[in-house]
CSV table of N, CA and C in Angstrom, one decimal:
chain,number,residue,atom,x,y,z
A,1,UNK,N,3.4,-11.2,-3.8
A,1,UNK,CA,3.7,-10.1,-2.9
A,1,UNK,C,5.2,-9.9,-3.1
A,2,UNK,N,5.5,-8.6,-3.2
A,2,UNK,CA,6.9,-8.1,-3.4
A,2,UNK,C,7.2,-7.1,-2.3
A,3,UNK,N,8.4,-7.1,-1.7
A,3,UNK,CA,8.8,-6.0,-0.8
A,3,UNK,C,10.2,-5.5,-1.2
A,4,UNK,N,10.5,-4.3,-0.7
A,4,UNK,CA,11.7,-3.6,-1.0
A,4,UNK,C,12.0,-2.6,0.1
A,5,UNK,N,13.3,-2.4,0.4
A,5,UNK,CA,13.6,-1.3,1.3
A,5,UNK,C,14.7,-0.4,0.7
A,6,UNK,N,15.0,-0.6,-0.6
A,6,UNK,CA,15.8,0.3,-1.4
A,6,UNK,C,15.5,0.0,-2.8
A,7,UNK,N,15.7,1.0,-3.7
A,7,UNK,CA,15.4,0.8,-5.1
A,7,UNK,C,16.3,1.6,-6.0
A,8,UNK,N,16.5,1.2,-7.2
A,8,UNK,CA,17.3,2.0,-8.2
A,8,UNK,C,16.5,3.3,-8.5
A,9,UNK,N,17.3,4.3,-8.9
A,9,UNK,CA,16.6,5.6,-9.3
A,9,UNK,C,15.6,5.4,-10.5
A,10,UNK,N,14.7,6.3,-10.6
A,10,UNK,CA,13.7,6.3,-11.7
A,10,UNK,C,13.9,7.7,-12.4
A,11,UNK,N,14.0,7.7,-13.7
A,11,UNK,CA,14.2,8.9,-14.4
A,11,UNK,C,13.1,9.9,-14.1
A,12,UNK,N,13.4,11.1,-13.8
A,12,UNK,CA,12.5,12.2,-13.5
A,12,UNK,C,12.1,12.3,-12.0
A,13,UNK,N,12.5,11.4,-11.2
A,13,UNK,CA,12.2,11.4,-9.8
A,13,UNK,C,13.6,11.5,-9.0
A,14,UNK,N,13.7,12.6,-8.2
A,14,UNK,CA,15.0,12.9,-7.6
A,14,UNK,C,14.9,12.9,-6.1
A,15,UNK,N,16.1,12.8,-5.5
A,15,UNK,CA,16.4,12.9,-4.1
A,15,UNK,C,15.7,11.9,-3.2
A,16,UNK,N,14.4,11.7,-3.3
A,16,UNK,CA,13.7,10.9,-2.3
A,16,UNK,C,13.6,9.4,-2.8
A,17,UNK,N,13.6,8.5,-1.9
A,17,UNK,CA,13.4,7.1,-2.3
A,17,UNK,C,12.0,6.6,-2.4
A,18,UNK,N,11.0,7.5,-2.1
A,18,UNK,CA,9.6,7.2,-2.1
A,18,UNK,C,9.1,6.7,-3.4
A,19,UNK,N,9.3,7.4,-4.5
A,19,UNK,CA,8.8,7.0,-5.8
A,19,UNK,C,9.6,5.8,-6.4
A,20,UNK,N,10.9,5.8,-6.2
A,20,UNK,CA,11.6,4.6,-6.7
A,20,UNK,C,11.2,3.3,-6.0
A,21,UNK,N,10.9,3.4,-4.7
A,21,UNK,CA,10.4,2.2,-4.0
A,21,UNK,C,9.1,1.7,-4.6
A,22,UNK,N,8.1,2.7,-4.8
A,22,UNK,CA,6.9,2.3,-5.4
A,22,UNK,C,7.1,1.7,-6.8
A,23,UNK,N,7.9,2.3,-7.6
A,23,UNK,CA,8.2,1.8,-9.0
A,23,UNK,C,8.8,0.4,-8.9
A,24,UNK,N,9.7,0.2,-8.0
A,24,UNK,CA,10.4,-1.1,-7.9
A,24,UNK,C,9.5,-2.2,-7.6
A,25,UNK,N,8.7,-2.1,-6.5
A,25,UNK,CA,7.8,-3.2,-6.2
A,25,UNK,C,6.7,-3.4,-7.2
A,26,UNK,N,6.2,-2.3,-7.7
A,26,UNK,CA,5.1,-2.4,-8.7
A,26,UNK,C,5.6,-3.1,-10.0
A,27,UNK,N,6.8,-2.6,-10.5
A,27,UNK,CA,7.4,-3.2,-11.7
A,27,UNK,C,7.6,-4.7,-11.5
A,28,UNK,N,8.2,-5.1,-10.4
A,28,UNK,CA,8.5,-6.5,-10.1
A,28,UNK,C,7.2,-7.3,-10.0
A,29,UNK,N,6.2,-6.8,-9.4
A,29,UNK,CA,4.9,-7.5,-9.2
A,29,UNK,C,4.2,-7.7,-10.6
A,30,UNK,N,4.2,-6.6,-11.4
A,30,UNK,CA,3.5,-6.6,-12.6
A,30,UNK,C,4.2,-7.5,-13.7
A,31,UNK,N,5.5,-7.5,-13.6
A,31,UNK,CA,6.3,-8.4,-14.5
A,31,UNK,C,6.2,-9.8,-14.1
A,32,UNK,N,6.1,-10.1,-12.8
A,32,UNK,CA,5.9,-11.5,-12.4
A,32,UNK,C,4.5,-12.0,-12.7
A,33,UNK,N,3.5,-11.1,-12.7
A,33,UNK,CA,2.1,-11.5,-13.0
A,33,UNK,C,1.5,-10.6,-14.0
A,34,UNK,N,1.9,-10.7,-15.3
A,34,UNK,CA,1.4,-9.8,-16.3
A,34,UNK,C,-0.1,-10.0,-16.5
A,35,UNK,N,-0.8,-9.0,-17.0
A,35,UNK,CA,-2.2,-9.1,-17.2
A,35,UNK,C,-2.7,-7.9,-18.1
A,36,UNK,N,-4.0,-7.9,-18.3
A,36,UNK,CA,-4.6,-6.9,-19.1
A,36,UNK,C,-4.6,-5.5,-18.4
A,37,UNK,N,-3.9,-4.6,-18.8
A,37,UNK,CA,-3.8,-3.3,-18.2
A,37,UNK,C,-5.1,-2.5,-18.2
A,38,UNK,N,-6.0,-2.8,-19.2
A,38,UNK,CA,-7.2,-2.1,-19.2
A,38,UNK,C,-8.2,-2.6,-18.1
A,39,UNK,N,-7.8,-3.7,-17.5
A,39,UNK,CA,-8.7,-4.3,-16.4
A,39,UNK,C,-7.9,-4.3,-15.0
A,40,UNK,N,-6.9,-3.4,-14.9
A,40,UNK,CA,-6.1,-3.3,-13.7
A,40,UNK,C,-6.2,-1.9,-13.1
A,41,UNK,N,-6.3,-1.9,-11.8
A,41,UNK,CA,-6.2,-0.6,-11.1
A,41,UNK,C,-4.9,-0.6,-10.3
A,42,UNK,N,-4.4,0.7,-10.0
A,42,UNK,CA,-3.3,0.9,-9.2
A,42,UNK,C,-3.7,1.7,-8.0
A,43,UNK,N,-3.3,1.2,-6.8
A,43,UNK,CA,-3.6,1.8,-5.6
A,43,UNK,C,-2.4,1.9,-4.7
A,44,UNK,N,-2.0,3.1,-4.3
A,44,UNK,CA,-0.9,3.3,-3.4
A,44,UNK,C,-1.3,4.0,-2.1
A,45,UNK,N,-0.7,3.5,-1.0
A,45,UNK,CA,-1.1,4.1,0.3
A,45,UNK,C,0.1,4.4,1.1
A,46,UNK,N,0.1,5.5,1.9
A,46,UNK,CA,1.2,5.8,2.8
A,46,UNK,C,0.6,6.7,3.9
A,47,UNK,N,1.0,6.5,5.1
A,47,UNK,CA,0.6,7.3,6.2
A,47,UNK,C,1.2,8.7,6.1
A,48,UNK,N,2.5,8.8,6.0
A,48,UNK,CA,3.2,10.0,6.0
A,48,UNK,C,3.4,10.6,4.6
A,49,UNK,N,3.5,9.8,3.6
A,49,UNK,CA,3.7,10.2,2.2
A,49,UNK,C,5.2,10.4,2.0
A,50,UNK,N,5.5,11.2,0.9
A,50,UNK,CA,6.9,11.4,0.5
A,50,UNK,C,7.5,12.4,1.4
A,51,UNK,N,7.9,12.1,2.6
A,51,UNK,CA,8.5,13.0,3.5
A,51,UNK,C,9.9,13.5,3.0
A,52,UNK,N,10.6,12.7,2.2
A,52,UNK,CA,11.9,13.1,1.7
A,52,UNK,C,11.7,14.3,0.8
A,53,UNK,N,10.8,14.3,-0.1
A,53,UNK,CA,10.6,15.4,-1.1
A,53,UNK,C,10.0,16.6,-0.3
A,54,UNK,N,9.1,16.4,0.6
A,54,UNK,CA,8.5,17.5,1.4
A,54,UNK,C,9.6,18.2,2.2
A,55,UNK,N,10.4,17.4,2.9
A,55,UNK,CA,11.5,18.0,3.7
A,55,UNK,C,12.5,18.8,2.9
A,56,UNK,N,12.9,18.2,1.7
A,56,UNK,CA,13.8,18.9,0.9
A,56,UNK,C,13.3,20.2,0.3
A,57,UNK,N,12.0,20.2,-0.2
A,57,UNK,CA,11.4,21.4,-0.7
A,57,UNK,C,11.3,22.5,0.4
A,58,UNK,N,10.9,22.0,1.6
A,58,UNK,CA,10.8,23.0,2.7
A,58,UNK,C,12.2,23.6,3.1
A,59,UNK,N,13.2,22.8,3.1
A,59,UNK,CA,14.5,23.3,3.5
A,59,UNK,C,15.0,24.3,2.4
A,60,UNK,N,14.8,24.0,1.1
A,60,UNK,CA,15.1,24.9,0.1
A,60,UNK,C,14.4,26.2,0.2
A,61,UNK,N,13.1,26.2,0.5
A,61,UNK,CA,12.3,27.4,0.6
A,61,UNK,C,12.7,28.2,1.8
A,62,UNK,N,12.9,27.6,2.9
A,62,UNK,CA,13.4,28.3,4.1
A,62,UNK,C,14.8,29.0,3.9
A,63,UNK,N,15.6,28.3,3.1
A,63,UNK,CA,16.9,28.7,2.9
A,63,UNK,C,17.0,29.8,1.7
A,64,UNK,N,15.9,30.1,1.1
A,64,UNK,CA,15.8,31.1,0.1
A,64,UNK,C,16.5,30.5,-1.2
A,65,UNK,N,16.5,29.2,-1.4
A,65,UNK,CA,17.1,28.6,-2.5
A,65,UNK,C,16.1,28.3,-3.6
A,66,UNK,N,16.5,28.2,-4.8
A,66,UNK,CA,15.6,27.8,-5.9
A,66,UNK,C,15.3,26.3,-5.8
A,67,UNK,N,14.0,26.0,-5.9
A,67,UNK,CA,13.6,24.6,-5.8
A,67,UNK,C,13.7,23.9,-7.1
A,68,UNK,N,14.0,22.7,-7.2
A,68,UNK,CA,14.0,21.9,-8.4
A,68,UNK,C,12.6,21.7,-8.8
A,69,UNK,N,12.2,22.0,-10.1
A,69,UNK,CA,10.8,21.9,-10.5
A,69,UNK,C,10.3,20.4,-10.4
A,70,UNK,N,11.2,19.5,-10.5
A,70,UNK,CA,10.8,18.1,-10.4
A,70,UNK,C,10.2,17.7,-9.0
A,71,UNK,N,10.6,18.5,-8.0
A,71,UNK,CA,10.1,18.2,-6.6
A,71,UNK,C,8.6,18.5,-6.6
A,72,UNK,N,8.1,19.5,-7.3
A,72,UNK,CA,6.7,19.7,-7.3
A,72,UNK,C,5.9,18.6,-7.9
A,73,UNK,N,6.4,18.1,-9.1
A,73,UNK,CA,5.7,17.0,-9.8
A,73,UNK,C,5.7,15.7,-9.0
A,74,UNK,N,6.9,15.4,-8.4
A,74,UNK,CA,7.0,14.1,-7.7
A,74,UNK,C,6.4,14.1,-6.3
A,75,UNK,N,5.9,15.2,-5.8
A,75,UNK,CA,5.4,15.3,-4.4
A,75,UNK,C,4.1,14.6,-4.3
A,76,UNK,N,3.4,14.3,-5.4
A,76,UNK,CA,2.1,13.6,-5.3
A,76,UNK,C,2.4,12.1,-5.8
A,77,UNK,N,1.9,11.2,-5.1
A,77,UNK,CA,2.1,9.8,-5.4
A,77,UNK,C,1.5,9.4,-6.8
A,78,UNK,N,0.5,10.2,-7.2
A,78,UNK,CA,-0.1,9.9,-8.5
A,78,UNK,C,0.9,10.1,-9.7
A,79,UNK,N,2.0,10.8,-9.5
A,79,UNK,CA,3.0,11.0,-10.5
A,79,UNK,C,3.7,9.7,-10.8
A,80,UNK,N,4.1,8.9,-9.8
A,80,UNK,CA,4.7,7.6,-10.1
A,80,UNK,C,3.7,6.6,-10.6
A,81,UNK,N,2.4,6.7,-10.1
A,81,UNK,CA,1.4,5.8,-10.6
A,81,UNK,C,1.2,6.0,-12.1
A,82,UNK,N,1.3,7.3,-12.6
A,82,UNK,CA,1.2,7.6,-14.0
A,82,UNK,C,2.3,7.0,-14.8
A,83,UNK,N,3.5,7.1,-14.2
A,83,UNK,CA,4.7,6.5,-14.8
A,83,UNK,C,4.6,5.0,-14.9
A,84,UNK,N,4.1,4.3,-13.9
A,84,UNK,CA,3.9,2.9,-13.9
A,84,UNK,C,2.8,2.5,-14.9
A,85,UNK,N,1.8,3.2,-14.9
A,85,UNK,CA,0.7,2.9,-15.8
A,85,UNK,C,1.1,3.0,-17.2
A,86,UNK,N,1.9,4.0,-17.6
A,86,UNK,CA,2.4,4.1,-18.9
A,86,UNK,C,3.3,3.0,-19.3
A,87,UNK,N,4.2,2.6,-18.3
A,87,UNK,CA,5.1,1.5,-18.6
A,87,UNK,C,4.4,0.2,-18.8
A,88,UNK,N,3.3,0.0,-18.1
A,88,UNK,CA,2.6,-1.3,-18.2
A,88,UNK,C,1.3,-1.3,-18.9
A,89,UNK,N,0.9,-0.2,-19.6
A,89,UNK,CA,-0.3,0.0,-20.3
A,89,UNK,C,-1.5,-0.1,-19.4
A,90,UNK,N,-1.5,0.4,-18.2
A,90,UNK,CA,-2.6,0.3,-17.3
A,90,UNK,C,-3.5,1.5,-17.5
A,91,UNK,N,-4.8,1.3,-17.8
A,91,UNK,CA,-5.7,2.4,-18.0
A,91,UNK,C,-6.8,2.4,-17.0
A,92,UNK,N,-6.8,1.5,-16.0
A,92,UNK,CA,-7.7,1.5,-14.9
A,92,UNK,C,-7.5,2.6,-14.0
A,93,UNK,N,-8.3,2.7,-12.9
A,93,UNK,CA,-8.1,3.7,-11.9
A,93,UNK,C,-6.7,3.8,-11.3
A,94,UNK,N,-6.3,5.0,-11.0
A,94,UNK,CA,-5.0,5.2,-10.3
A,94,UNK,C,-5.4,6.0,-9.0
A,95,UNK,N,-5.1,5.4,-7.9
A,95,UNK,CA,-5.6,6.0,-6.6
A,95,UNK,C,-4.5,6.1,-5.6
A,96,UNK,N,-4.3,7.3,-5.0
A,96,UNK,CA,-3.3,7.4,-3.9
A,96,UNK,C,-4.1,7.8,-2.7
A,97,UNK,N,-3.8,7.1,-1.6
A,97,UNK,CA,-4.6,7.3,-0.3
A,97,UNK,C,-3.7,7.3,0.9
A,98,UNK,N,-4.2,7.8,2.0
A,98,UNK,CA,-3.5,7.8,3.2
A,98,UNK,C,-4.5,7.3,4.3
A,99,UNK,N,-3.9,6.8,5.4
A,99,UNK,CA,-4.7,6.4,6.5
A,99,UNK,C,-3.8,6.5,7.8
A,100,UNK,N,-4.3,7.1,8.8
A,100,UNK,CA,-3.5,7.2,10.0
A,100,UNK,C,-3.3,5.9,10.8
A,101,UNK,N,-4.3,5.0,10.7
A,101,UNK,CA,-4.1,3.7,11.3
A,101,UNK,C,-4.6,2.7,10.3
A,102,UNK,N,-4.1,1.5,10.4
A,102,UNK,CA,-4.6,0.4,9.6
A,102,UNK,C,-4.5,0.6,8.1
A,103,UNK,N,-3.3,1.1,7.7
A,103,UNK,CA,-3.1,1.4,6.2
A,103,UNK,C,-3.3,0.1,5.4
A,104,UNK,N,-2.7,-1.0,5.8
A,104,UNK,CA,-2.9,-2.2,5.1
A,104,UNK,C,-4.3,-2.6,4.9
A,105,UNK,N,-5.1,-2.5,6.0
A,105,UNK,CA,-6.5,-2.8,5.9
A,105,UNK,C,-7.3,-1.9,5.0
A,106,UNK,N,-6.9,-0.6,5.1
A,106,UNK,CA,-7.5,0.4,4.2
A,106,UNK,C,-7.3,0.1,2.7
A,107,UNK,N,-6.0,-0.3,2.4
A,107,UNK,CA,-5.7,-0.6,1.0
A,107,UNK,C,-6.5,-1.9,0.6
A,108,UNK,N,-6.6,-2.9,1.4
A,108,UNK,CA,-7.4,-4.1,1.1
A,108,UNK,C,-8.9,-3.8,0.9
A,109,UNK,N,-9.4,-3.0,1.8
A,109,UNK,CA,-10.8,-2.6,1.8
A,109,UNK,C,-11.1,-1.8,0.5
A,110,UNK,N,-10.2,-0.9,0.1
A,110,UNK,CA,-10.4,-0.2,-1.1
A,110,UNK,C,-10.3,-1.1,-2.3
A,111,UNK,N,-9.4,-2.0,-2.3
A,111,UNK,CA,-9.2,-2.9,-3.4
A,111,UNK,C,-10.5,-3.8,-3.6
A,112,UNK,N,-11.1,-4.2,-2.4
A,112,UNK,CA,-12.3,-5.0,-2.5
A,112,UNK,C,-13.4,-4.2,-3.1
A,113,UNK,N,-13.6,-2.9,-2.8
A,113,UNK,CA,-14.6,-2.1,-3.4
A,113,UNK,C,-14.3,-1.9,-4.9
A,114,UNK,N,-13.0,-1.7,-5.3
A,114,UNK,CA,-12.7,-1.5,-6.7
A,114,UNK,C,-13.1,-2.8,-7.5
A,115,UNK,N,-12.9,-3.9,-6.9
A,115,UNK,CA,-13.2,-5.2,-7.6
A,115,UNK,C,-14.6,-5.4,-7.8
A,116,UNK,N,-15.5,-4.6,-7.2
A,116,UNK,CA,-16.9,-4.7,-7.4
A,116,UNK,C,-17.3,-4.1,-8.8
A,117,UNK,N,-16.3,-3.4,-9.4
A,117,UNK,CA,-16.5,-2.9,-10.8
A,117,UNK,C,-16.3,-4.0,-11.7
A,118,UNK,N,-17.2,-4.3,-12.5
A,118,UNK,CA,-17.1,-5.4,-13.5
A,118,UNK,C,-16.1,-5.2,-14.5
A,119,UNK,N,-15.6,-4.0,-14.7
A,119,UNK,CA,-14.6,-3.7,-15.7
A,119,UNK,C,-13.2,-3.9,-15.2
A,120,UNK,N,-13.0,-4.3,-13.9
A,120,UNK,CA,-11.7,-4.5,-13.3
A,120,UNK,C,-11.6,-6.0,-12.9
A,121,UNK,N,-10.4,-6.6,-13.2
A,121,UNK,CA,-10.1,-7.9,-12.7
A,121,UNK,C,-9.1,-8.0,-11.6
A,122,UNK,N,-8.3,-6.9,-11.5
A,122,UNK,CA,-7.3,-7.0,-10.5
A,122,UNK,C,-6.8,-5.6,-10.0
A,123,UNK,N,-6.3,-5.5,-8.8
A,123,UNK,CA,-5.8,-4.3,-8.3
A,123,UNK,C,-4.4,-4.5,-7.7
A,124,UNK,N,-3.5,-3.6,-8.1
A,124,UNK,CA,-2.1,-3.7,-7.5
A,124,UNK,C,-2.1,-2.7,-6.4
A,125,UNK,N,-1.9,-3.3,-5.2
A,125,UNK,CA,-1.8,-2.5,-3.9
A,125,UNK,C,-0.3,-2.2,-3.7
A,126,UNK,N,0.0,-1.0,-3.4
A,126,UNK,CA,1.4,-0.7,-3.0
A,126,UNK,C,1.3,0.2,-1.7
A,127,UNK,N,1.9,-0.3,-0.7
A,127,UNK,CA,2.1,0.5,0.6
A,127,UNK,C,3.5,0.9,0.7
A,128,UNK,N,3.7,2.1,1.1
A,128,UNK,CA,5.1,2.6,1.2
A,128,UNK,C,5.2,3.6,2.4
A,129,UNK,N,6.3,3.5,3.1
A,129,UNK,CA,6.7,4.4,4.2
A,129,UNK,C,8.2,4.7,4.1
A,130,UNK,N,8.6,5.9,4.5
A,130,UNK,CA,10.0,6.2,4.6
A,130,UNK,C,10.3,6.4,6.1
A,131,UNK,N,11.6,6.1,6.4
A,131,UNK,CA,12.0,6.2,7.8
A,131,UNK,C,11.8,7.6,8.3
A,132,UNK,N,11.9,8.6,7.5
A,132,UNK,CA,11.5,9.9,7.8
A,132,UNK,C,12.6,10.8,8.5
A,133,UNK,N,12.2,11.9,9.0
A,133,UNK,CA,13.1,12.9,9.5
A,133,UNK,C,12.6,13.4,10.9
A,134,UNK,N,13.2,14.4,11.4
A,134,UNK,CA,12.7,15.1,12.6
A,134,UNK,C,11.2,15.5,12.5
A,135,UNK,N,10.9,16.0,11.3
A,135,UNK,CA,9.5,16.4,11.0
A,135,UNK,C,8.5,15.3,11.1
A,136,UNK,N,8.9,14.2,10.4
A,136,UNK,CA,7.9,13.0,10.5
A,136,UNK,C,7.9,12.4,11.9
A,137,UNK,N,9.0,12.5,12.6
A,137,UNK,CA,9.0,11.9,14.0
A,137,UNK,C,8.1,12.8,14.8
A,138,UNK,N,8.1,14.1,14.7
A,138,UNK,CA,7.2,14.9,15.4
A,138,UNK,C,5.7,14.7,15.0
A,139,UNK,N,5.5,14.5,13.8
A,139,UNK,CA,4.1,14.1,13.3
A,139,UNK,C,3.6,12.8,13.9
A,140,UNK,N,4.5,11.8,13.9
A,140,UNK,CA,4.1,10.5,14.5
A,140,UNK,C,3.9,10.7,16.0
A,141,UNK,N,4.7,11.4,16.7
A,141,UNK,CA,4.6,11.6,18.1
A,141,UNK,C,3.3,12.3,18.4
A,142,UNK,N,3.0,13.3,17.7
A,142,UNK,CA,1.8,14.1,17.9
A,142,UNK,C,0.5,13.3,17.7
A,143,UNK,N,0.5,12.4,16.8
A,143,UNK,CA,-0.6,11.5,16.5
A,143,UNK,C,-0.6,10.2,17.2
A,144,UNK,N,0.5,9.9,18.0
A,144,UNK,CA,0.6,8.7,18.7
A,144,UNK,C,0.8,7.5,17.8
A,145,UNK,N,1.5,7.7,16.7
A,145,UNK,CA,1.8,6.7,15.7
A,145,UNK,C,3.2,6.2,15.8
A,146,UNK,N,3.5,4.9,15.5
A,146,UNK,CA,4.9,4.5,15.5
A,146,UNK,C,5.6,5.1,14.3
A,147,UNK,N,6.8,5.6,14.5
A,147,UNK,CA,7.6,6.1,13.3
A,147,UNK,C,8.3,5.0,12.6
A,148,UNK,N,8.1,4.9,11.3
A,148,UNK,CA,8.9,3.9,10.5
A,148,UNK,C,10.4,4.0,10.8
A,149,UNK,N,11.0,2.9,10.9
A,149,UNK,CA,12.4,2.8,11.2
A,149,UNK,C,13.3,2.6,10.0
A,150,UNK,N,12.6,2.3,8.9
A,150,UNK,CA,13.4,2.1,7.6
A,150,UNK,C,12.4,2.4,6.5
A,151,UNK,N,13.0,2.7,5.3
A,151,UNK,CA,12.3,2.8,4.1
A,151,UNK,C,11.7,1.5,3.7
A,152,UNK,N,10.5,1.4,3.3
A,152,UNK,CA,9.9,0.1,3.1
A,152,UNK,C,8.7,0.2,2.1
A,153,UNK,N,8.6,-0.7,1.2
A,153,UNK,CA,7.4,-0.8,0.3
A,153,UNK,C,7.0,-2.2,0.1
A,154,UNK,N,5.8,-2.4,-0.1
A,154,UNK,CA,5.2,-3.7,-0.4
A,154,UNK,C,4.2,-3.6,-1.5
A,155,UNK,N,4.2,-4.6,-2.4
A,155,UNK,CA,3.2,-4.6,-3.5
A,155,UNK,C,2.5,-6.0,-3.4
A,156,UNK,N,1.2,-5.9,-3.6
A,156,UNK,CA,0.4,-7.1,-3.6
A,156,UNK,C,-0.6,-7.0,-4.7
A,157,UNK,N,-0.7,-8.0,-5.6
A,157,UNK,CA,-1.6,-8.0,-6.7
A,157,UNK,C,-2.8,-8.9,-6.3
A,158,UNK,N,-4.0,-8.3,-6.1
A,158,UNK,CA,-5.2,-9.0,-5.7
A,158,UNK,C,-6.2,-9.1,-6.9
A,159,UNK,N,-6.9,-10.1,-6.9
A,159,UNK,CA,-8.0,-10.3,-7.9
A,159,UNK,C,-9.3,-10.8,-7.3
A,160,UNK,N,-10.2,-11.1,-8.1
A,160,UNK,CA,-11.5,-11.6,-7.6
A,160,UNK,C,-11.4,-12.8,-6.8
A,161,UNK,N,-10.4,-13.6,-7.0
A,161,UNK,CA,-10.2,-14.9,-6.2
A,161,UNK,C,-9.5,-14.7,-4.9
A,162,UNK,N,-9.0,-13.5,-4.6
A,162,UNK,CA,-8.3,-13.3,-3.4
A,162,UNK,C,-9.2,-13.3,-2.2
A,163,UNK,N,-8.8,-14.0,-1.2
A,163,UNK,CA,-9.6,-14.0,0.1
A,163,UNK,C,-9.3,-12.8,0.9
A,164,UNK,N,-10.3,-12.0,1.1
A,164,UNK,CA,-10.1,-10.8,1.9
A,164,UNK,C,-10.4,-11.0,3.4
A,165,UNK,N,-10.8,-12.2,3.8
A,165,UNK,CA,-11.1,-12.5,5.1
A,165,UNK,C,-9.7,-12.7,5.9
A,166,UNK,N,-9.7,-12.2,7.1
A,166,UNK,CA,-8.5,-12.4,7.9
A,166,UNK,C,-7.2,-12.1,7.1
A,167,UNK,N,-7.2,-11.0,6.5
A,167,UNK,CA,-6.1,-10.7,5.6
A,167,UNK,C,-4.8,-10.3,6.3
A,168,UNK,N,-4.8,-9.9,7.5
A,168,UNK,CA,-3.6,-9.6,8.2
A,168,UNK,C,-3.0,-8.3,7.7
A,169,UNK,N,-3.9,-7.4,7.1
A,169,UNK,CA,-3.4,-6.2,6.5
A,169,UNK,C,-3.5,-5.0,7.4
A,170,UNK,N,-3.3,-5.1,8.7
A,170,UNK,CA,-3.4,-4.0,9.6
A,170,UNK,C,-2.3,-3.0,9.4
A,171,UNK,N,-1.1,-3.4,9.1
A,171,UNK,CA,0.0,-2.5,8.8
A,171,UNK,C,0.7,-3.0,7.6
A,172,UNK,N,1.7,-2.3,7.1
A,172,UNK,CA,2.4,-2.7,5.9
A,172,UNK,C,3.1,-4.0,6.1
A,173,UNK,N,3.7,-4.2,7.3
A,173,UNK,CA,4.4,-5.5,7.5
A,173,UNK,C,3.4,-6.7,7.5
A,174,UNK,N,2.3,-6.5,8.1
A,174,UNK,CA,1.3,-7.6,8.0
A,174,UNK,C,0.7,-7.8,6.6
A,175,UNK,N,0.5,-6.7,5.9
A,175,UNK,CA,0.1,-6.7,4.5
A,175,UNK,C,1.0,-7.6,3.7
A,176,UNK,N,2.3,-7.4,4.0
A,176,UNK,CA,3.3,-8.2,3.3
A,176,UNK,C,3.2,-9.7,3.6
A,177,UNK,N,2.6,-10.1,4.7
A,177,UNK,CA,2.4,-11.5,5.1
A,177,UNK,C,1.2,-12.1,4.5
A,178,UNK,N,0.3,-11.4,3.9
A,178,UNK,CA,-0.9,-12.0,3.4
A,178,UNK,C,-1.8,-10.9,2.8
A,179,UNK,N,-2.9,-11.2,2.2
A,179,UNK,CA,-3.4,-12.6,1.8
A,179,UNK,C,-2.6,-13.1,0.6
A,180,UNK,N,-2.8,-14.3,0.2
A,180,UNK,CA,-2.1,-14.8,-1.0
A,180,UNK,C,-3.2,-15.0,-2.1
A,181,UNK,N,-3.0,-14.4,-3.2
A,181,UNK,CA,-3.9,-14.5,-4.3
A,181,UNK,C,-4.0,-15.9,-4.9
């Protein structure tokens, strides 16, 4: 399990720390535990998503300014998953998801289902949240969710031998505490 709250820039991804955080924890996790990319799936989850890119694109639009074309591409988490998959030769499923509550549990549940596929041996889970802005604060208030107080990402590589019982994956902080593969 790998965590980060800041990351180096990634070529082609600008302004927001969302995608660099995903890349950083995924890269470190996959380098630490290399494996067969054809038998690996990538799964990323976030409650709010890339609020940095969304907010910047909205401000540019409202201000009548030209938007950077990279913002459109990086606005979906699948863009960075494609980048990671190319870097590590991963050809298994690439999935981006969101959950209003229990994101860590949702990631683990999805990984468990993915591992039912006999063609997969492991799943890299990445959970990521940004501290956000006034817009994300309003979103969290409206839904009664706690607003993240810092940028944070966690990556966990699970396989068929991982115990999914009592995983502690109710939120990203608890996901970072377990399970151990």
